[in-house]
mmCIF file of C-alpha atoms and ligand atoms in Angstrom:
data_model
loop_
_atom_site.group_PDB
_atom_site.id
_atom_site.type_symbol
_atom_site.label_atom_id
_atom_site.label_comp_id
_atom_site.label_asym_id
_atom_site.label_seq_id
_atom_site.Cartn_x
_atom_site.Cartn_y
_atom_site.Cartn_z
ATOM 1 C CA UNK A 1 -58.970 12.962 77.354
ATOM 2 C CA UNK A 2 -62.435 11.439 76.871
ATOM 3 C CA UNK A 3 -63.086 14.047 74.226
ATOM 4 C CA UNK A 4 -59.777 13.275 72.446
ATOM 5 C CA UNK A 5 -60.659 9.539 72.530
ATOM 6 C CA UNK A 6 -64.108 10.266 71.194
ATOM 7 C CA UNK A 7 -62.757 12.341 68.310
ATOM 8 C CA UNK A 8 -60.128 9.819 67.413
ATOM 9 C CA UNK A 9 -62.611 6.975 67.397
ATOM 10 C CA UNK A 10 -64.972 9.077 65.230
ATOM 11 C CA UNK A 11 -62.112 9.727 62.903
ATOM 12 C CA UNK A 12 -61.167 6.078 62.661
ATOM 13 C CA UNK A 13 -64.699 5.000 62.039
ATOM 14 C CA UNK A 14 -65.345 7.569 59.330
ATOM 15 C CA UNK A 15 -62.024 6.574 57.629
ATOM 16 C CA UNK A 16 -63.135 2.979 57.744
ATOM 17 C CA UNK A 17 -66.404 3.892 56.079
ATOM 18 C CA UNK A 18 -64.538 5.823 53.413
ATOM 19 C CA UNK A 19 -62.658 2.676 52.593
ATOM 20 C CA UNK A 20 -65.896 0.680 52.593
ATOM 21 C CA UNK A 21 -67.413 3.165 50.123
ATOM 22 C CA UNK A 22 -64.530 2.800 47.696
ATOM 23 C CA UNK A 23 -64.658 -0.983 47.991
ATOM 24 C CA UNK A 24 -68.449 -1.084 47.620
ATOM 25 C CA UNK A 25 -68.277 1.139 44.509
ATOM 26 C CA UNK A 26 -65.634 -1.202 43.006
ATOM 27 C CA UNK A 27 -67.720 -4.296 43.788
ATOM 28 C CA UNK A 28 -70.737 -2.732 42.129
ATOM 29 C CA UNK A 29 -68.718 -1.613 39.111
ATOM 30 C CA UNK A 30 -67.320 -5.114 38.530
ATOM 31 C CA UNK A 31 -70.774 -6.747 38.974
ATOM 32 C CA UNK A 32 -72.620 -4.380 36.681
ATOM 33 C CA UNK A 33 -69.833 -4.512 33.966
ATOM 34 C CA UNK A 34 -70.035 -8.282 33.994
ATOM 35 C CA UNK A 35 -73.850 -8.362 33.919
ATOM 36 C CA UNK A 36 -74.044 -5.843 31.065
ATOM 37 C CA UNK A 37 -71.361 -7.672 29.090
ATOM 38 C CA UNK A 38 -73.189 -10.989 29.278
ATOM 39 C CA UNK A 39 -76.460 -9.257 28.436
ATOM 40 C CA UNK A 40 -75.205 -7.247 25.456
ATOM 41 C CA UNK A 41 -73.186 -10.144 23.915
ATOM 42 C CA UNK A 42 -76.061 -12.593 24.185
ATOM 43 C CA UNK A 43 -78.472 -9.985 22.745
ATOM 44 C CA UNK A 44 -76.153 -9.497 19.780
ATOM 45 C CA UNK A 45 -75.384 -13.138 19.205
ATOM 46 C CA UNK A 46 -78.713 -14.815 19.967
ATOM 47 C CA UNK A 47 -81.349 -12.106 20.375
ATOM 48 C CA UNK A 48 -83.412 -10.875 23.298
ATOM 49 C CA UNK A 49 -85.301 -14.058 23.923
ATOM 50 C CA UNK A 50 -82.049 -15.848 24.639
ATOM 51 C CA UNK A 51 -80.865 -12.934 26.676
ATOM 52 C CA UNK A 52 -83.919 -13.206 28.957
ATOM 53 C CA UNK A 53 -82.921 -16.704 29.888
ATOM 54 C CA UNK A 54 -79.369 -15.520 30.477
ATOM 55 C CA UNK A 55 -80.535 -12.624 32.576
ATOM 56 C CA UNK A 56 -82.852 -14.962 34.442
ATOM 57 C CA UNK A 57 -79.966 -17.291 35.321
ATOM 58 C CA UNK A 58 -76.879 -15.103 34.830
ATOM 59 C CA UNK A 59 -77.685 -12.449 37.402
ATOM 60 C CA UNK A 60 -78.218 -15.030 40.215
ATOM 61 C CA UNK A 61 -75.292 -17.133 38.870
ATOM 62 C CA UNK A 62 -72.616 -14.391 38.837
ATOM 63 C CA UNK A 63 -73.850 -12.816 42.089
ATOM 64 C CA UNK A 64 -71.879 -15.221 44.298
ATOM 65 C CA UNK A 65 -68.703 -14.469 42.361
ATOM 66 C CA UNK A 66 -68.973 -10.830 43.398
ATOM 67 C CA UNK A 67 -69.974 -11.609 46.972
ATOM 68 C CA UNK A 68 -67.676 -13.043 49.623
ATOM 69 C CA UNK A 69 -67.751 -13.408 53.368
ATOM 70 C CA UNK A 70 -67.286 -9.693 53.727
ATOM 71 C CA UNK A 71 -69.593 -8.359 51.013
ATOM 72 C CA UNK A 72 -73.051 -9.363 49.716
ATOM 73 C CA UNK A 73 -74.359 -7.776 46.601
ATOM 74 C CA UNK A 74 -77.968 -7.784 45.336
ATOM 75 C CA UNK A 75 -80.348 -5.755 43.233
ATOM 76 C CA UNK A 76 -83.736 -4.260 44.013
ATOM 77 C CA UNK A 77 -86.195 -1.690 42.597
ATOM 78 C CA UNK A 78 -89.469 -0.032 43.375
ATOM 79 C CA UNK A 79 -90.925 -1.868 40.392
ATOM 80 C CA UNK A 80 -89.473 -5.355 40.233
ATOM 81 C CA UNK A 81 -89.480 -8.081 37.582
ATOM 82 C CA UNK A 82 -88.453 -10.891 39.992
ATOM 83 C CA UNK A 83 -90.546 -10.711 43.202
ATOM 84 C CA UNK A 84 -87.464 -12.027 45.098
ATOM 85 C CA UNK A 85 -85.872 -8.623 44.445
ATOM 86 C CA UNK A 86 -88.676 -6.665 46.181
ATOM 87 C CA UNK A 87 -87.386 -4.130 48.744
ATOM 88 C CA UNK A 88 -88.370 -4.253 52.415
ATOM 89 C CA UNK A 89 -89.901 -1.100 53.921
ATOM 90 C CA UNK A 90 -86.556 0.398 54.885
ATOM 91 C CA UNK A 91 -85.078 -0.088 51.375
ATOM 92 C CA UNK A 92 -88.306 1.063 49.726
ATOM 93 C CA UNK A 93 -87.928 4.413 51.595
ATOM 94 C CA UNK A 94 -84.282 4.732 50.396
ATOM 95 C CA UNK A 95 -85.455 4.093 46.810
ATOM 96 C CA UNK A 96 -88.309 6.601 47.119
ATOM 97 C CA UNK A 97 -85.744 9.102 48.330
ATOM 98 C CA UNK A 98 -83.567 8.372 45.245
ATOM 99 C CA UNK A 99 -86.579 9.269 43.020
ATOM 100 C CA UNK A 100 -86.892 12.562 44.942
ATOM 101 C CA UNK A 101 -83.181 13.277 44.591
ATOM 102 C CA UNK A 102 -83.471 12.690 40.858
ATOM 103 C CA UNK A 103 -86.482 15.043 40.676
ATOM 104 C CA UNK A 104 -84.398 17.622 42.498
ATOM 105 C CA UNK A 105 -81.924 17.411 39.633
ATOM 106 C CA UNK A 106 -79.198 15.148 41.043
ATOM 107 C CA UNK A 107 -77.542 13.026 38.246
ATOM 108 C CA UNK A 108 -78.353 9.338 38.715
ATOM 109 C CA UNK A 109 -74.672 8.412 38.572
ATOM 110 C CA UNK A 110 -74.227 10.396 41.790
ATOM 111 C CA UNK A 111 -77.217 8.986 43.711
ATOM 112 C CA UNK A 112 -75.900 6.769 46.503
ATOM 113 C CA UNK A 113 -76.706 6.144 50.173
ATOM 114 C CA UNK A 114 -74.834 4.498 52.975
ATOM 115 C CA UNK A 115 -76.003 3.572 56.430
ATOM 116 C CA UNK A 116 -75.104 1.461 59.372
ATOM 117 C CA UNK A 117 -77.942 -0.898 60.514
ATOM 118 C CA UNK A 118 -77.987 -3.428 63.269
ATOM 119 C CA UNK A 119 -77.033 -6.290 60.990
ATOM 120 C CA UNK A 120 -74.383 -4.533 58.888
ATOM 121 C CA UNK A 121 -73.261 -1.608 56.801
ATOM 122 C CA UNK A 122 -75.211 -0.919 53.619
ATOM 123 C CA UNK A 123 -74.242 0.908 50.440
ATOM 124 C CA UNK A 124 -76.957 1.500 47.893
ATOM 125 C CA UNK A 125 -76.336 2.873 44.410
ATOM 126 C CA UNK A 126 -78.991 3.872 41.856
ATOM 127 C CA UNK A 127 -78.958 2.141 38.450
ATOM 128 C CA UNK A 128 -79.831 4.240 35.403
ATOM 129 C CA UNK A 129 -82.027 2.963 32.605
ATOM 130 C CA UNK A 130 -79.897 2.886 29.488
ATOM 131 C CA UNK A 131 -80.905 2.353 25.869
ATOM 132 C CA UNK A 132 -79.757 -1.283 26.074
ATOM 133 C CA UNK A 133 -82.328 -1.961 28.824
ATOM 134 C CA UNK A 134 -85.374 -0.862 26.870
ATOM 135 C CA UNK A 135 -85.707 -4.127 24.882
ATOM 136 C CA UNK A 136 -86.852 -5.778 28.141
ATOM 137 C CA UNK A 137 -87.802 -2.903 30.442
ATOM 138 C CA UNK A 138 -89.137 -0.303 28.004
ATOM 139 C CA UNK A 139 -92.645 0.403 26.684
ATOM 140 C CA UNK A 140 -92.137 -1.079 23.215
ATOM 141 C CA UNK A 141 -91.190 -4.683 24.025
ATOM 142 C CA UNK A 142 -91.316 -7.141 21.081
ATOM 143 C CA UNK A 143 -94.360 -9.416 21.472
ATOM 144 C CA UNK A 144 -92.327 -12.626 21.617
ATOM 145 C CA UNK A 145 -90.084 -11.067 24.287
ATOM 146 C CA UNK A 146 -93.082 -9.869 26.325
ATOM 147 C CA UNK A 147 -94.533 -13.320 26.053
ATOM 148 C CA UNK A 148 -91.435 -14.978 27.419
ATOM 149 C CA UNK A 149 -91.091 -12.437 30.252
ATOM 150 C CA UNK A 150 -94.737 -12.949 31.217
ATOM 151 C CA UNK A 151 -94.219 -16.721 31.268
ATOM 152 C CA UNK A 152 -91.236 -16.478 33.553
ATOM 153 C CA UNK A 153 -92.391 -13.512 35.675
ATOM 154 C CA UNK A 154 -96.173 -13.460 35.920
ATOM 155 C CA UNK A 155 -96.079 -10.555 38.372
ATOM 156 C CA UNK A 156 -93.644 -8.463 36.362
ATOM 157 C CA UNK A 157 -93.745 -4.706 37.117
ATOM 158 C CA UNK A 158 -90.512 -3.720 35.502
ATOM 159 C CA UNK A 159 -91.740 -2.305 32.138
ATOM 160 C CA UNK A 160 -92.487 1.145 30.766
ATOM 161 C CA UNK A 161 -89.120 2.544 31.817
ATOM 162 C CA UNK A 162 -87.605 5.384 29.739
ATOM 163 C CA UNK A 163 -83.931 6.062 29.166
ATOM 164 C CA UNK A 164 -82.741 8.241 32.086
ATOM 165 C CA UNK A 165 -85.249 6.772 34.598
ATOM 166 C CA UNK A 166 -83.859 5.098 37.722
ATOM 167 C CA UNK A 167 -84.291 1.353 36.962
ATOM 168 C CA UNK A 168 -83.345 0.143 40.444
ATOM 169 C CA UNK A 169 -80.353 -0.055 42.716
ATOM 170 C CA UNK A 170 -77.419 -2.247 43.643
ATOM 171 C CA UNK A 171 -77.166 -2.997 47.319
ATOM 172 C CA UNK A 172 -73.865 -3.957 48.955
ATOM 173 C CA UNK A 173 -74.029 -5.218 52.471
ATOM 174 C CA UNK A 174 -71.081 -5.711 54.767
ATOM 175 C CA UNK A 175 -72.560 -7.866 57.526
ATOM 176 C CA UNK A 176 -71.425 -7.426 61.086
ATOM 177 C CA UNK A 177 -69.265 -10.379 61.996
ATOM 178 C CA UNK A 178 -70.720 -12.387 64.878
ATOM 179 C CA UNK A 179 -67.671 -12.078 67.075
ATOM 180 C CA UNK A 180 -67.899 -8.262 66.858
ATOM 181 C CA UNK A 181 -71.421 -8.132 68.248
HETATM 182 C C1 HEC B 1 -82.937 -9.465 27.696
HETATM 183 C C2 HEC B 1 -83.810 -8.788 28.558
HETATM 184 C C3 HEC B 1 -83.269 -7.770 29.596
HETATM 185 C C4 HEC B 1 -82.511 -6.709 29.336
HETATM 186 C C5 HEC B 1 -82.021 -6.199 27.964
HETATM 187 C C6 HEC B 1 -82.292 -6.090 30.582
HETATM 188 N N1 HEC B 1 -82.953 -6.790 31.602
HETATM 189 FE FE1 HEC B 1 -83.022 -6.253 33.553
HETATM 190 N N2 HEC B 1 -84.034 -7.897 33.956
HETATM 191 C C7 HEC B 1 -84.401 -8.848 33.038
HETATM 192 C C8 HEC B 1 -84.908 -9.984 33.688
HETATM 193 C C9 HEC B 1 -85.361 -11.338 33.086
HETATM 194 C C10 HEC B 1 -84.842 -9.754 35.098
HETATM 195 C C11 HEC B 1 -85.176 -10.632 36.311
HETATM 196 C C12 HEC B 1 -83.856 -11.270 36.720
HETATM 197 C C13 HEC B 1 -83.985 -12.150 37.971
HETATM 198 O O1 HEC B 1 -84.769 -13.087 37.921
HETATM 199 O O2 HEC B 1 -83.308 -11.846 38.981
HETATM 200 C C14 HEC B 1 -84.276 -8.409 35.206
HETATM 201 C C15 HEC B 1 -84.048 -7.756 36.412
HETATM 202 C C16 HEC B 1 -83.470 -6.554 36.570
HETATM 203 C C17 HEC B 1 -83.198 -5.879 37.853
HETATM 204 C C18 HEC B 1 -83.456 -6.447 39.257
HETATM 205 C C19 HEC B 1 -84.745 -5.928 39.801
HETATM 206 C C20 HEC B 1 -85.997 -6.570 39.270
HETATM 207 O O3 HEC B 1 -86.681 -5.873 38.541
HETATM 208 O O4 HEC B 1 -86.241 -7.781 39.572
HETATM 209 C C21 HEC B 1 -82.564 -4.708 37.560
HETATM 210 C C22 HEC B 1 -82.139 -3.646 38.582
HETATM 211 C C23 HEC B 1 -82.430 -4.672 36.123
HETATM 212 N N3 HEC B 1 -83.001 -5.784 35.535
HETATM 213 C C24 HEC B 1 -81.815 -3.626 35.443
HETATM 214 C C25 HEC B 1 -81.520 -3.646 34.090
HETATM 215 C C26 HEC B 1 -80.708 -2.634 33.429
HETATM 216 C C27 HEC B 1 -80.104 -1.449 34.108
HETATM 217 C C28 HEC B 1 -80.614 -3.044 32.100
HETATM 218 C C29 HEC B 1 -79.895 -2.356 31.022
HETATM 219 C C30 HEC B 1 -78.440 -2.107 31.264
HETATM 220 C C31 HEC B 1 -81.382 -4.271 31.964
HETATM 221 N N4 HEC B 1 -81.906 -4.615 33.160
HETATM 222 C C32 HEC B 1 -81.597 -4.942 30.769
HETATM 223 C C33 HEC B 1 -84.318 -8.737 31.645
HETATM 224 C C34 HEC B 1 -83.548 -7.807 30.978
#
């Protein structure tokens, strides 16, 4: 009987995580589509300098729209532009592991990780560097763009990326509700 109970509770919790993964992927997709759309349209209409200001305010501004009491979404990277996005040691290890998985030949689109921690459930998904990112994260950044980035982010590390590198990761956290603890 105990064994049956154990198996059924394992089954229920893995089913719940499967749902979480689908929801987390959807949350990330919606957030990244919105971000890229704002970025690309501003780049096209007003150029990269204006887009930096958008990126600087748009990412933090649209983040709450894609977060709610059940989900919190954020971005991080091994090399960050905004020091607020720096990973803690645990997340840094996840991101280092992502680099290893990429070296082992795994496509970036498939690189994900999920884990239960004491404060909630986490889903982390690698972000590929695309061509559209290079104007601000590549190695050939226009001088006036570089100047503006340096003014806003004096400790910027997020340059010299190539297309196909891992630029960073989205992190979706589902916090443990207080009454469940
Ligand atoms: C117009 C310039 C610009 C372009 C183009 C751009 N970014 Fe950024 N990116 C920034 C700025 C500015 C920040 C800092 C935002 C902030 O303050 O949170 C940033 C931050 C980030 C971060 C958060 C981690 C960090 O470094 O602080 C990620 C991840 C990221 N960008 C990925 C991308 C990807 C992927 C693309 C291409 C699809 C892209 N960026 C294109 C300017 C740009």
